[in-house]
Coordinates of C-alpha atoms in Angstrom, one line a residue:
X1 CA 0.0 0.0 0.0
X2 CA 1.2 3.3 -0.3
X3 CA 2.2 5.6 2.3
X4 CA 0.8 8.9 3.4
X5 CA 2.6 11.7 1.5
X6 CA 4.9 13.8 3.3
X7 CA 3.6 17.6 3.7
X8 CA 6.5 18.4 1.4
X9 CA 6.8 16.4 -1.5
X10 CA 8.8 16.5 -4.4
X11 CA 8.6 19.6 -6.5
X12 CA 9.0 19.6 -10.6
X13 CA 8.2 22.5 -13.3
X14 CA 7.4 22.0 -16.7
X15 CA 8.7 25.5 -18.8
X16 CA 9.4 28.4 -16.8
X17 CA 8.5 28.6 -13.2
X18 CA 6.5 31.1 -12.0
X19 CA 4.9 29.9 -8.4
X20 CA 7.7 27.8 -7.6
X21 CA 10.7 30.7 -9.1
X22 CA 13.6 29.9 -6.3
X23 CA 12.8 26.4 -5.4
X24 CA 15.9 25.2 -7.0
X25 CA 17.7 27.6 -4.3
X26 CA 16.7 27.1 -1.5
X27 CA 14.2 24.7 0.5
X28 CA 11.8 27.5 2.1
X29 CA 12.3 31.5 0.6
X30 CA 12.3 33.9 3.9
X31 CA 11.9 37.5 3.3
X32 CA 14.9 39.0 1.9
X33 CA 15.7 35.8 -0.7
X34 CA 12.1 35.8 -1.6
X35 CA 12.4 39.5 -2.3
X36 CA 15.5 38.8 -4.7
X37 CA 13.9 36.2 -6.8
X38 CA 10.3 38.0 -7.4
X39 CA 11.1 41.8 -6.5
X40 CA 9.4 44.8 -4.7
X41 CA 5.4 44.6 -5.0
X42 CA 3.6 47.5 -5.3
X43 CA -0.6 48.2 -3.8
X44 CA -3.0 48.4 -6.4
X45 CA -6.4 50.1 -6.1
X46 CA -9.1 47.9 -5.6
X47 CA -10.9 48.2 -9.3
X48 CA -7.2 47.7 -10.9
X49 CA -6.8 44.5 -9.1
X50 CA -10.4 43.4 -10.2
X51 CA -9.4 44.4 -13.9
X52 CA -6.1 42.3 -13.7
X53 CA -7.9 39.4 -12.4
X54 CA -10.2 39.2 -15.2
X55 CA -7.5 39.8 -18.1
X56 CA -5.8 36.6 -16.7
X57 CA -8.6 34.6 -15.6
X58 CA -8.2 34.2 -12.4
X59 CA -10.2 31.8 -10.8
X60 CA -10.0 30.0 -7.1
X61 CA -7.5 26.8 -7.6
X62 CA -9.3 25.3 -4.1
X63 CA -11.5 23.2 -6.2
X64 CA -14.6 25.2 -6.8
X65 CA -12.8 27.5 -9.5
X66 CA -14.9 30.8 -8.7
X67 CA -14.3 34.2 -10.8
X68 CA -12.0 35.7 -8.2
X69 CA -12.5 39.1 -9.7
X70 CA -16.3 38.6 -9.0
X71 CA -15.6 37.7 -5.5
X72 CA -13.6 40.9 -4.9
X73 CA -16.2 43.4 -6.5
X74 CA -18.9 41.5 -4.2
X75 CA -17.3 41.9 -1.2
X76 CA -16.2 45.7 -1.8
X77 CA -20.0 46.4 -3.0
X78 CA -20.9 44.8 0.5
X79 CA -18.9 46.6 2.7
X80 CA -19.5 49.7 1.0
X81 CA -22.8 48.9 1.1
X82 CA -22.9 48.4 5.0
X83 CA -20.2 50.4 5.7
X84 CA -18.0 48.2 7.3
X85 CA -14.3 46.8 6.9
X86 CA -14.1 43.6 4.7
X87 CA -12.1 40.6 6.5
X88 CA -9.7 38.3 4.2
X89 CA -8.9 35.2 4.4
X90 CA -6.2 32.9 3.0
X91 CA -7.4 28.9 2.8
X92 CA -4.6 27.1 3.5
X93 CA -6.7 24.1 5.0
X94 CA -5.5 21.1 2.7
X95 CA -6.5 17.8 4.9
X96 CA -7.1 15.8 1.5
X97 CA -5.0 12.5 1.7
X98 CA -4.0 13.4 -2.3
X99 CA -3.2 17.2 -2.4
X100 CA 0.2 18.7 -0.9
X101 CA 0.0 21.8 -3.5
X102 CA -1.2 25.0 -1.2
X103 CA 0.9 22.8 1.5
X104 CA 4.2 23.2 -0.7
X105 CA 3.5 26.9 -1.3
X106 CA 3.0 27.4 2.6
X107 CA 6.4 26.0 3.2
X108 CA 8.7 27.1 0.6
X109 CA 7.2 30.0 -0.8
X110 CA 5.3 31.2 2.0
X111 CA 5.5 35.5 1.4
X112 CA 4.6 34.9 -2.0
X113 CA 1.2 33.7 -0.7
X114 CA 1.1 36.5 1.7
X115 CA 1.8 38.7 -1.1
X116 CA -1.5 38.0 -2.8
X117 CA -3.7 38.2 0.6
X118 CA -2.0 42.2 1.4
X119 CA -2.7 43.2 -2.3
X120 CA -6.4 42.4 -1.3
X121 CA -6.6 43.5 1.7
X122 CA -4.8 46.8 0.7
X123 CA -7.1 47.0 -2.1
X124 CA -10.0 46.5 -0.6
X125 CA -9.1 48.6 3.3
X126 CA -9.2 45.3 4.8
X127 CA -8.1 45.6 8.1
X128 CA -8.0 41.8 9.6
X129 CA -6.3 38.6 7.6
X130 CA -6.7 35.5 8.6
X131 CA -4.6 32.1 7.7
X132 CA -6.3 28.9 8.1
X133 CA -4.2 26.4 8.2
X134 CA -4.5 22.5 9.6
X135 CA -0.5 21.2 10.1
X136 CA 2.0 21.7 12.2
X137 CA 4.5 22.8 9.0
X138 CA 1.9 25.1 7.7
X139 CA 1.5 26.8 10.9
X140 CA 5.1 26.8 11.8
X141 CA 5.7 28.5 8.8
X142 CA 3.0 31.3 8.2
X143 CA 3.8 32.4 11.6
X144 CA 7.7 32.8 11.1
X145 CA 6.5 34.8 7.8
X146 CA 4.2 36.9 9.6
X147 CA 6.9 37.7 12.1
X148 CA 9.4 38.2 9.2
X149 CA 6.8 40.9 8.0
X150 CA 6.4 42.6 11.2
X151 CA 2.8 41.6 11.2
X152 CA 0.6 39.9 14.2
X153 CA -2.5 40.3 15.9
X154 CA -2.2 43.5 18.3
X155 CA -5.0 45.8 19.0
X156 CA -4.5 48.8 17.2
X157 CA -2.4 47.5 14.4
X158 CA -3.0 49.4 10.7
X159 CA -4.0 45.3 9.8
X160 CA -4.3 43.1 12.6
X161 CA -3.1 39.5 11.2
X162 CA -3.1 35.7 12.7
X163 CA -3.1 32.4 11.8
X164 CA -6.0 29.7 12.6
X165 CA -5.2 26.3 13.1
X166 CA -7.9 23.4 12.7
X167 CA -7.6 20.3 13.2
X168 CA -6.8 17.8 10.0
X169 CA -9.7 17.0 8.4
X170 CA -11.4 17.4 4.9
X171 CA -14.4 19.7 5.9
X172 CA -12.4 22.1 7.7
X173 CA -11.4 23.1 4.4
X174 CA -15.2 24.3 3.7
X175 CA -15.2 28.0 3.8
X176 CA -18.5 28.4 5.9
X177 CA -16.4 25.6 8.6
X178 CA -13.0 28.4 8.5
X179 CA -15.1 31.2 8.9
X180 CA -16.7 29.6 12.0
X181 CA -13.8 28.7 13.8
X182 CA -11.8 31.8 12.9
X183 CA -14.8 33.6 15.2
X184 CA -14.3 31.3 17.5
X185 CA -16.6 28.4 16.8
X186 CA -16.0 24.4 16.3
X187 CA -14.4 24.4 12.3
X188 CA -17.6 22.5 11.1
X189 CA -20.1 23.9 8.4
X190 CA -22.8 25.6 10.2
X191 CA -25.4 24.3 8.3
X192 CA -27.1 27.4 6.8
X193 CA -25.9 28.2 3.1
X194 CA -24.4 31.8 3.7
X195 CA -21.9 34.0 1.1
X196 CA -18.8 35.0 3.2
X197 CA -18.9 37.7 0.7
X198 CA -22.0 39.1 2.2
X199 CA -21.3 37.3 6.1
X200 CA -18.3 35.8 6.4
X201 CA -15.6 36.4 9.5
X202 CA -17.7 38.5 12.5
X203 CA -20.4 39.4 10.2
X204 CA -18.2 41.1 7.8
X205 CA -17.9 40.7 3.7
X206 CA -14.9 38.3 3.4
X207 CA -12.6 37.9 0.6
X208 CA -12.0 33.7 1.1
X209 CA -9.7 31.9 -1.4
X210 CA -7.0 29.0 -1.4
X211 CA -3.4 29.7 -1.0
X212 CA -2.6 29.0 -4.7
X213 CA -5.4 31.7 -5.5
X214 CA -3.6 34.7 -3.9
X215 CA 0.0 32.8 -5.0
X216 CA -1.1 33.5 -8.8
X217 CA -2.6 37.2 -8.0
X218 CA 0.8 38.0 -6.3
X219 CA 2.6 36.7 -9.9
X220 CA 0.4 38.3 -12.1
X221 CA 0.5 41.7 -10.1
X222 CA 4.2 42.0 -10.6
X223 CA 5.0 40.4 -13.8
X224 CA 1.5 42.1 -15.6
X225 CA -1.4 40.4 -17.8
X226 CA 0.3 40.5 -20.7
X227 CA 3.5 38.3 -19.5
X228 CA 1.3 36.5 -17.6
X229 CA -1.1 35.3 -20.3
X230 CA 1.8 34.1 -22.2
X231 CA 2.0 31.1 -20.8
X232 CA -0.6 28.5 -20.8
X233 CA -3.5 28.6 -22.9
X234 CA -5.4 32.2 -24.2
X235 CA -8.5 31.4 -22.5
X236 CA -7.4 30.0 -19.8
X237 CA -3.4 31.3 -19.2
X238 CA -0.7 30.8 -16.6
X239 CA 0.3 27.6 -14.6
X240 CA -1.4 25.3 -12.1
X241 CA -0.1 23.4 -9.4
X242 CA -0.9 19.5 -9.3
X243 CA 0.1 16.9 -7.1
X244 CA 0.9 13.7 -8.7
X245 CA 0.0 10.3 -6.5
X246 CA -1.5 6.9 -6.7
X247 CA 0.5 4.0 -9.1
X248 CA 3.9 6.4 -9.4
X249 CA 6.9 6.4 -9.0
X250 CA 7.9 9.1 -7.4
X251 CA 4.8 11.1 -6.1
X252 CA 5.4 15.2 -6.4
X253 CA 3.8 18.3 -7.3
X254 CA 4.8 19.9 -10.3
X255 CA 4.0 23.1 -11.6
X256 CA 2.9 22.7 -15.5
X257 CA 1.5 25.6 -18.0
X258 CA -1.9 25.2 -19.0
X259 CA -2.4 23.1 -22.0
X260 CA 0.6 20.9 -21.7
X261 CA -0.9 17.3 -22.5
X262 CA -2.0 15.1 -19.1
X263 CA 0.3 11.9 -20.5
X264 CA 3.4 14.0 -20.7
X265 CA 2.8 14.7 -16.5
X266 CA 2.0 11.3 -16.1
X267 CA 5.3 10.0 -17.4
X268 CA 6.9 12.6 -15.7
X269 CA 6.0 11.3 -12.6
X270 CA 6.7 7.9 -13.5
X271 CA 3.3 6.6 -14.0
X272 CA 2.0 3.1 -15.9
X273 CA 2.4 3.8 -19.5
X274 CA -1.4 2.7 -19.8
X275 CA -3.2 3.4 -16.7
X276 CA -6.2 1.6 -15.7
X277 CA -7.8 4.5 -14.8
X278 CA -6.7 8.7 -13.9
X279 CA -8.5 10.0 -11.1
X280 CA -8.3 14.0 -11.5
X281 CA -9.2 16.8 -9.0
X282 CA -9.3 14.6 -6.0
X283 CA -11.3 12.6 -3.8
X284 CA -14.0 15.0 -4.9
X285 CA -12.8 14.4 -8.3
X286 CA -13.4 12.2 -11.2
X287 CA -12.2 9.1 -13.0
X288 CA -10.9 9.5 -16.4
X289 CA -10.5 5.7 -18.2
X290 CA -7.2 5.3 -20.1
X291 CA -8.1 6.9 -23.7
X292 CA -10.0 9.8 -22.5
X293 CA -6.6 10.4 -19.6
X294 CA -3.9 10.0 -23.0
X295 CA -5.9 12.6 -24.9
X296 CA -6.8 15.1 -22.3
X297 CA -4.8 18.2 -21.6
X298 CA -4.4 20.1 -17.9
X299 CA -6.9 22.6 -17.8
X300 CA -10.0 23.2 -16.3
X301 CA -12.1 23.2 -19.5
X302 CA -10.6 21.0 -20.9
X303 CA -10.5 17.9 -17.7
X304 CA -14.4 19.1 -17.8
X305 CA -15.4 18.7 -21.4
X306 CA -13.5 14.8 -21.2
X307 CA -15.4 13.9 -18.2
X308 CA -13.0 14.8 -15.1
X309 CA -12.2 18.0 -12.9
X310 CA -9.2 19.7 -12.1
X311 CA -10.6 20.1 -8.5
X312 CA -8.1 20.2 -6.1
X313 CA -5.5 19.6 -8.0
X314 CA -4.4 16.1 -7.2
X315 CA -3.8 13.4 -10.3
X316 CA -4.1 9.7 -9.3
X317 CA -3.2 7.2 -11.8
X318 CA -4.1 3.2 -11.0
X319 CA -2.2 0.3 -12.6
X320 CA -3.6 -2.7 -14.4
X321 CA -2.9 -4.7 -11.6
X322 CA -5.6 -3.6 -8.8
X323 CA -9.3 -3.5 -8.6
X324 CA -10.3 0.0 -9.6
X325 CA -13.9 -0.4 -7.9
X326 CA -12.0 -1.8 -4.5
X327 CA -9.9 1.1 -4.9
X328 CA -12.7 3.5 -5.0
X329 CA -14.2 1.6 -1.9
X330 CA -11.3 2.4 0.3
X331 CA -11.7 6.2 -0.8
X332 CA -15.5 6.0 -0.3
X333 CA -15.1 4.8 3.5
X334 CA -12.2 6.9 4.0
X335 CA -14.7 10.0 2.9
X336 CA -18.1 8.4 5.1
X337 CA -15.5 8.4 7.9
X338 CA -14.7 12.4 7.0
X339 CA -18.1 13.3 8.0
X340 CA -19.2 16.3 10.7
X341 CA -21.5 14.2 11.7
X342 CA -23.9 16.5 11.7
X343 CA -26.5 16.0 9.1
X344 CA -28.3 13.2 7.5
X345 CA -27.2 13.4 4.0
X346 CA -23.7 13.2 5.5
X347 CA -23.6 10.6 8.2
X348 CA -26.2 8.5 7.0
X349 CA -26.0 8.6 3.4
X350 CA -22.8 8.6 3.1
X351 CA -21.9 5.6 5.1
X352 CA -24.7 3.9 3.4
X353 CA -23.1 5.0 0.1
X354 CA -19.6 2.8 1.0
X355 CA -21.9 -0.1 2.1
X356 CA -23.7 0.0 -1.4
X357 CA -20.5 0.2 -2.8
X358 CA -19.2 -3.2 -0.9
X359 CA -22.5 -5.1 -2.1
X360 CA -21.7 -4.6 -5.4
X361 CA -17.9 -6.0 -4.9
X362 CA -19.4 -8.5 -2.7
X363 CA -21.7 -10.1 -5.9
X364 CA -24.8 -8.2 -5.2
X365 CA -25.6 -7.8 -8.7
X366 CA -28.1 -5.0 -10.4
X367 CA -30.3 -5.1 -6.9
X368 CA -27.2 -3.7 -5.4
X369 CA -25.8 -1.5 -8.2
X370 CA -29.6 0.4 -8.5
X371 CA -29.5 0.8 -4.6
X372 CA -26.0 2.4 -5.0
X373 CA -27.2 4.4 -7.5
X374 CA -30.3 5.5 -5.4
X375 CA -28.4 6.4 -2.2
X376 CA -25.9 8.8 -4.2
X377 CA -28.7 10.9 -6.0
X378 CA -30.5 10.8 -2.4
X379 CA -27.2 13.3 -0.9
X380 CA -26.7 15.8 -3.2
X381 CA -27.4 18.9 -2.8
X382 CA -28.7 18.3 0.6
X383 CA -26.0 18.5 2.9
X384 CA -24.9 21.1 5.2
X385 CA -21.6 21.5 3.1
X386 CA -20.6 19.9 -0.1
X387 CA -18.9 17.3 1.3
X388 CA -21.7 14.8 0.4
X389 CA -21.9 16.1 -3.4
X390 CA -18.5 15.7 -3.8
X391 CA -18.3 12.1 -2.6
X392 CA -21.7 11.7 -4.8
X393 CA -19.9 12.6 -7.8
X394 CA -17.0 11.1 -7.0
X395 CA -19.2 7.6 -6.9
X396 CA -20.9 8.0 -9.9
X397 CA -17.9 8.7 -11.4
X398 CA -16.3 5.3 -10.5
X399 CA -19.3 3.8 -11.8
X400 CA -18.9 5.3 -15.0
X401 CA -15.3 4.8 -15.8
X402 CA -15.1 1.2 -14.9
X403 CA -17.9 -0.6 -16.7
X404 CA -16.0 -3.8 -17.5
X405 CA -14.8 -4.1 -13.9
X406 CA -18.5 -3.7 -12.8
X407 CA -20.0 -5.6 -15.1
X408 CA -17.6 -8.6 -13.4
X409 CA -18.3 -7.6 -10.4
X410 CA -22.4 -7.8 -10.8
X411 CA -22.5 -10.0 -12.9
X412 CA -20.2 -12.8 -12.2
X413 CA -18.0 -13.6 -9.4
X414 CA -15.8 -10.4 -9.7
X415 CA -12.3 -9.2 -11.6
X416 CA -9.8 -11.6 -10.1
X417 CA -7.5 -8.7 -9.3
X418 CA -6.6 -7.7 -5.6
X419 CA -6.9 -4.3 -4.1
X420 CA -3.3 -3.1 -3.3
X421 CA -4.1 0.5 -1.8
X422 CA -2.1 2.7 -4.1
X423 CA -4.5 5.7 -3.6
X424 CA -2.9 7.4 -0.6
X425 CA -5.0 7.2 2.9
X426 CA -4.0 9.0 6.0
X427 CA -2.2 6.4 8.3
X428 CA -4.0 8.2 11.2
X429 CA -7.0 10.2 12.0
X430 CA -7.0 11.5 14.9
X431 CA -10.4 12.8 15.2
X432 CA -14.3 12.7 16.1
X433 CA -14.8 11.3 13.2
X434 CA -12.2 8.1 12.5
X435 CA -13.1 4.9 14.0
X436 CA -13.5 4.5 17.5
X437 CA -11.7 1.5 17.9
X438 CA -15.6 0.1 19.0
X439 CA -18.4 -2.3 17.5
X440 CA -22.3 -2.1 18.4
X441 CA -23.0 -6.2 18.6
X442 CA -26.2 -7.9 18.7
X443 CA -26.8 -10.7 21.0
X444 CA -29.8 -13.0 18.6
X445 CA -30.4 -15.1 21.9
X446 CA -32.4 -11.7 23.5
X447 CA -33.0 -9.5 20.3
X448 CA -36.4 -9.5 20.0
X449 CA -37.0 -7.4 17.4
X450 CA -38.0 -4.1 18.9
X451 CA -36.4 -2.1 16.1
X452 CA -35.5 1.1 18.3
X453 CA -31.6 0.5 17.7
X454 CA -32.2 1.2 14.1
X455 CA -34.5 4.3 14.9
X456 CA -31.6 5.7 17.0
X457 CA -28.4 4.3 15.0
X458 CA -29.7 4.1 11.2
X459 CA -26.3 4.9 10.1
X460 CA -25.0 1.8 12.0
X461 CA -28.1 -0.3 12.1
X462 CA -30.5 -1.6 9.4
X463 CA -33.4 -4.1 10.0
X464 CA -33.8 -6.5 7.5
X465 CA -37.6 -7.9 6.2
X466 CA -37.7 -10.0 9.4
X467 CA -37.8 -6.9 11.5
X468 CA -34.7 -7.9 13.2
X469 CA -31.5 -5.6 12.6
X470 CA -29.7 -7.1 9.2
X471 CA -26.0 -7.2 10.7
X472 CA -24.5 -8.8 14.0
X473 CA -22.1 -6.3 14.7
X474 CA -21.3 -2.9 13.2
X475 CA -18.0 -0.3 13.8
X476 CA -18.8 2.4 15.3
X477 CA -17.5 5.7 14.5
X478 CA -16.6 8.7 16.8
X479 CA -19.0 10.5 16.0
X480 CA -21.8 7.7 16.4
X481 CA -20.6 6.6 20.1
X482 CA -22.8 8.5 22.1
X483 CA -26.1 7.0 20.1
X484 CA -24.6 4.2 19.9
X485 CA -24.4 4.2 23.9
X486 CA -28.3 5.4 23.8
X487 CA -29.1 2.6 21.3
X488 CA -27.6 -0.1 24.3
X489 CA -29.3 1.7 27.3
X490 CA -32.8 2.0 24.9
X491 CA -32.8 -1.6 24.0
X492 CA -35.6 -3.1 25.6
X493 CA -34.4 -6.1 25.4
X494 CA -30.6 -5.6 26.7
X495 CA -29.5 -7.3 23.4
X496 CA -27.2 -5.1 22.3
X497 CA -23.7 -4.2 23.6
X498 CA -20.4 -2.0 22.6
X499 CA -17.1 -3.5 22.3
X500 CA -14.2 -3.5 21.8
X501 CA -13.0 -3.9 17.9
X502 CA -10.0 -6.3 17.6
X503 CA -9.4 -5.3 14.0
X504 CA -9.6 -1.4 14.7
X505 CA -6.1 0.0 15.6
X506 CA -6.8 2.0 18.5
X507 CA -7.9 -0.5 20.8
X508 CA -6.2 0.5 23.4
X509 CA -8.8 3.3 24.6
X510 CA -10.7 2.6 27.4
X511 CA -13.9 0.6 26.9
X512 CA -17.5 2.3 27.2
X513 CA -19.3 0.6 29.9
X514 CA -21.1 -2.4 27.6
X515 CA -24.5 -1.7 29.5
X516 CA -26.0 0.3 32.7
X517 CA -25.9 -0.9 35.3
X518 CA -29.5 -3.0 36.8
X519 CA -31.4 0.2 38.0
X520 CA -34.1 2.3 37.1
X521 CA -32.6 3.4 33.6
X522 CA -32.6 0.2 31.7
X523 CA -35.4 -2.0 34.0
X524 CA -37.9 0.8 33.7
X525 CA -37.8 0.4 29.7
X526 CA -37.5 -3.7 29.9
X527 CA -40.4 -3.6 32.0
X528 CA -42.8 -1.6 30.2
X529 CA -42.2 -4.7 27.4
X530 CA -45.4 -5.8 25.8

């Protein structure tokens, strides 16, 4: 299997480098060697940013690739309009197993970011910046460069400026979930769709875009449109910044013009000269198949009008060698487990999403493949984030690009090929959200079929057409354990229990108390049995 990527990669350039100028000099560019390789900058006003954002077209390189001039004229009409200061914020949240790009830029060309987020907040009279970020490098990092600058967080300051730290996971990377804990709240989407350009940080209109957003204004402010747009293609110029994973040889990110064909970045990177598959943009991405992946070209138009995304920025090729659909499976848990927890599209359809996925493998044939099919058009655009559409799409994708290897798979007894894990996975999560190490078990000698455990647990639990729940056991996630603890006092017939997982890897918490104790609690509910 492969291993978690470090935080800082490998780092190519195809042509000229413009993000990554100095890499070749040094490993990280402070202030006064990151001054000699890209110069002095100089403020622009606020529509002459705007203007040079839409002669290079600019858009956000986080994954949902937003007009940034549009967002900047929004939030200067809004605070104008309300008369308030505007807050920005720089993205630097990249928990995605498959993306190190805004996490290179963070370490190594750290002020060149910064750059980007002061022309904005200059242009706009922004008088707070904020930098979200989720590692220990990242944050290490941003705050030597803020020091460097002479910059910080005191009362009084022209612009008062500090970095946010989150905790590693993929929907702290949601802007709604930044702005929340940058006022001081858990880094979860709130749950109400709201435009940080209208409300974002304290109320105020926020300018919110990744770290490779503000790295590309900060190029283009000093180099000009017309330089700029000479690289790449004319209607959509300049570089991008990928990160290159799954069945290579040596994973990296590599900075490439627009245009320059997807194969030749491939074979860069040491990838199978025919790849099963190409998954582009992400785990919120899509699955190219090998013809469409040796004809496509890196851009954003162009990954869309073959069928994939640039996303994110990550490019994951698979070998002939592994089950693509298993593959997919081990994402598809790995993004159920990545839920807040916090609404139903999320932690119940999602988890239900992996298990559809698993009948199919498992030889459940069309019943299986329609109900998988069902359950991803049941989450989209229902969440409180995007979090569910993206593993939706991601999904649908898979079943798309494969249909040999599904056809096998539902059909007859499968592809005969193993599943070797060469999509990367975080070794660790640490969080609410990873497994808890536990398992909710039925005991069939008392379960009587009462069906509450499934009324409190559905993401766990499932009754079956005999009324009885439709599994033995079932892992429990964090953020399931306390209904899962409710489900085992609520039982009425004290047939269910929570322990410990010998598979899971952190069995070595503390077990939950398997049941109350005889009393009041549990009695008073057996007893009222009919």
């Amino acid at each position: 299997m492969n291993a978690p990527l470090p935080d800082v990669p490998e780092v190519r350039v195809v042509g000229l480098p413009l993000l990554t100028s100095g890499f070749d000099l040094v490993e990280r560019l402070g202030l006064p060697m990151h001054l000699k390789v890209h110069g002095p900058l100089e403020p622009m006003a606020g529509e002459a940013l705007a203007g040079l954002a839409e002669q290079i077209e600019l858009r956000g390189r986080g994954g949902a690739g937003f007009p940034f001039a549009r967002k900047l004229r929004s939030v200067a009409e809004a605070a104008i309009r309300r008369g308030v200061r505007p807050v920005v914020v720089v993205n630097g949240s990249e928990d995605e197993p498959a993306c190190r790009k805004d996490t290179v830029l963070l370490n190594r060309a750290p002020h060149l970011v910064l750059d980007g987020a002061l022309l904005a907040a200059e242009a706009l009279g922004a008088r707070t910046l904020v930098i979200g970020v989720t590692r220990d490098s990242t944050e290490a990092s941003m705050r030597t460069t803020l020091a460097e600058r002479g910059l910080g967080n005191r009362r009084g300051a022209a612009l008062r400026a500090r970095v946010q730290r989150n905790p590693v996971r993929m929907v702290t990377g949601e802007s709604s979930a930044l702005v929340r804990s940058a006022d001081g709240g858990p880094p979860l989407p709130p749950g109400r769709k709201a435009r940080t350009s209208d409300s974002g940080v304290g109320g105020a209109p926020t300018l919110l875009s990744n770290a490779e957003t503000f790295a590309q204004l900060a190029v283009a402010a000093r180099i000009g449109a017309d330089r700029y747009c000479r690289t790449g293609l004319r209607d959509e110029p300049g570089t991008v910044l990928l990160t290159l994973s799954g069945a290579v040889a040596r994973p990296m990110v590599v900075e490439v013009p627009t245009g320059v064909p997807l194969r030749y970045v491939l074979q860069l990177a040491g990838a199978p000269a025919l790849p099963q598959g190409v998954l582009t943009g992400g785990y919120h991405g899509k699955w190219l198949d090998s013809v469409a992946a040796h004809e496509a070209v890196v851009s954003r138009a162009a990954l869309d009008a073959c069928g994939g995304a640039l996303g994110a920025g990550a490019i994951l090729p698979i070998g002939e060698s592994t089950c693509p659909l298993g593959e997919s499976l081990r994402v598809a848990r790995w993004l159920a487990g990545e839920s807040a927890g916090q609404c139903g599209p999320c932690h119940l359809g999602l988890p239900a999403a992996a298990r559809g996925l698993a009948d199919v493998l498992d030889g459940g044939g069309p019943t299986a493949l329609e109900a998988l099919r069902e359950v991803t058009r049941a989450v989209k655009r229902r969440g409180a984030c995007k979090h569910p559409d993206g593993t939706a799409a991601f999904l649908e994708s898979t079943i798309a690009a494969f249909t040999d290897d599904l056809a096998a798979h539902v059909l007859g007894g499968g592809c005969g090929r193993p599943v070797l894990g060469v999509l990367p996975l975080q070794a660790e999560t640490p969080r609410g959200e990873a497994p808890s190490g536990r398992r909710l078990a039925v005991d069939w000698t008392l379960c009587q079929g009462h069906g509450l455990c499934a009324d409190i647990v559905p993401e766990l639990l499932q009754l079956g057409p005999d009324g009885f729940p439709s599994v033995a056991e079932a892992a429990v996630p964090r953020y399931s354990e306390a209904r899962a603890a409710r489900a085992v006092r609520c039982c009425p017939a004290l047939a269910l229990r929570i322990e410990e997982d010998p598979k899971a890897a952190s069995k070595q918490r503390p077990a939950l108390p398997a049941a109350l104790p005889p009393g009041r609690g549990r009695r008073a509910l057996g007893s009222g049995r009919q």
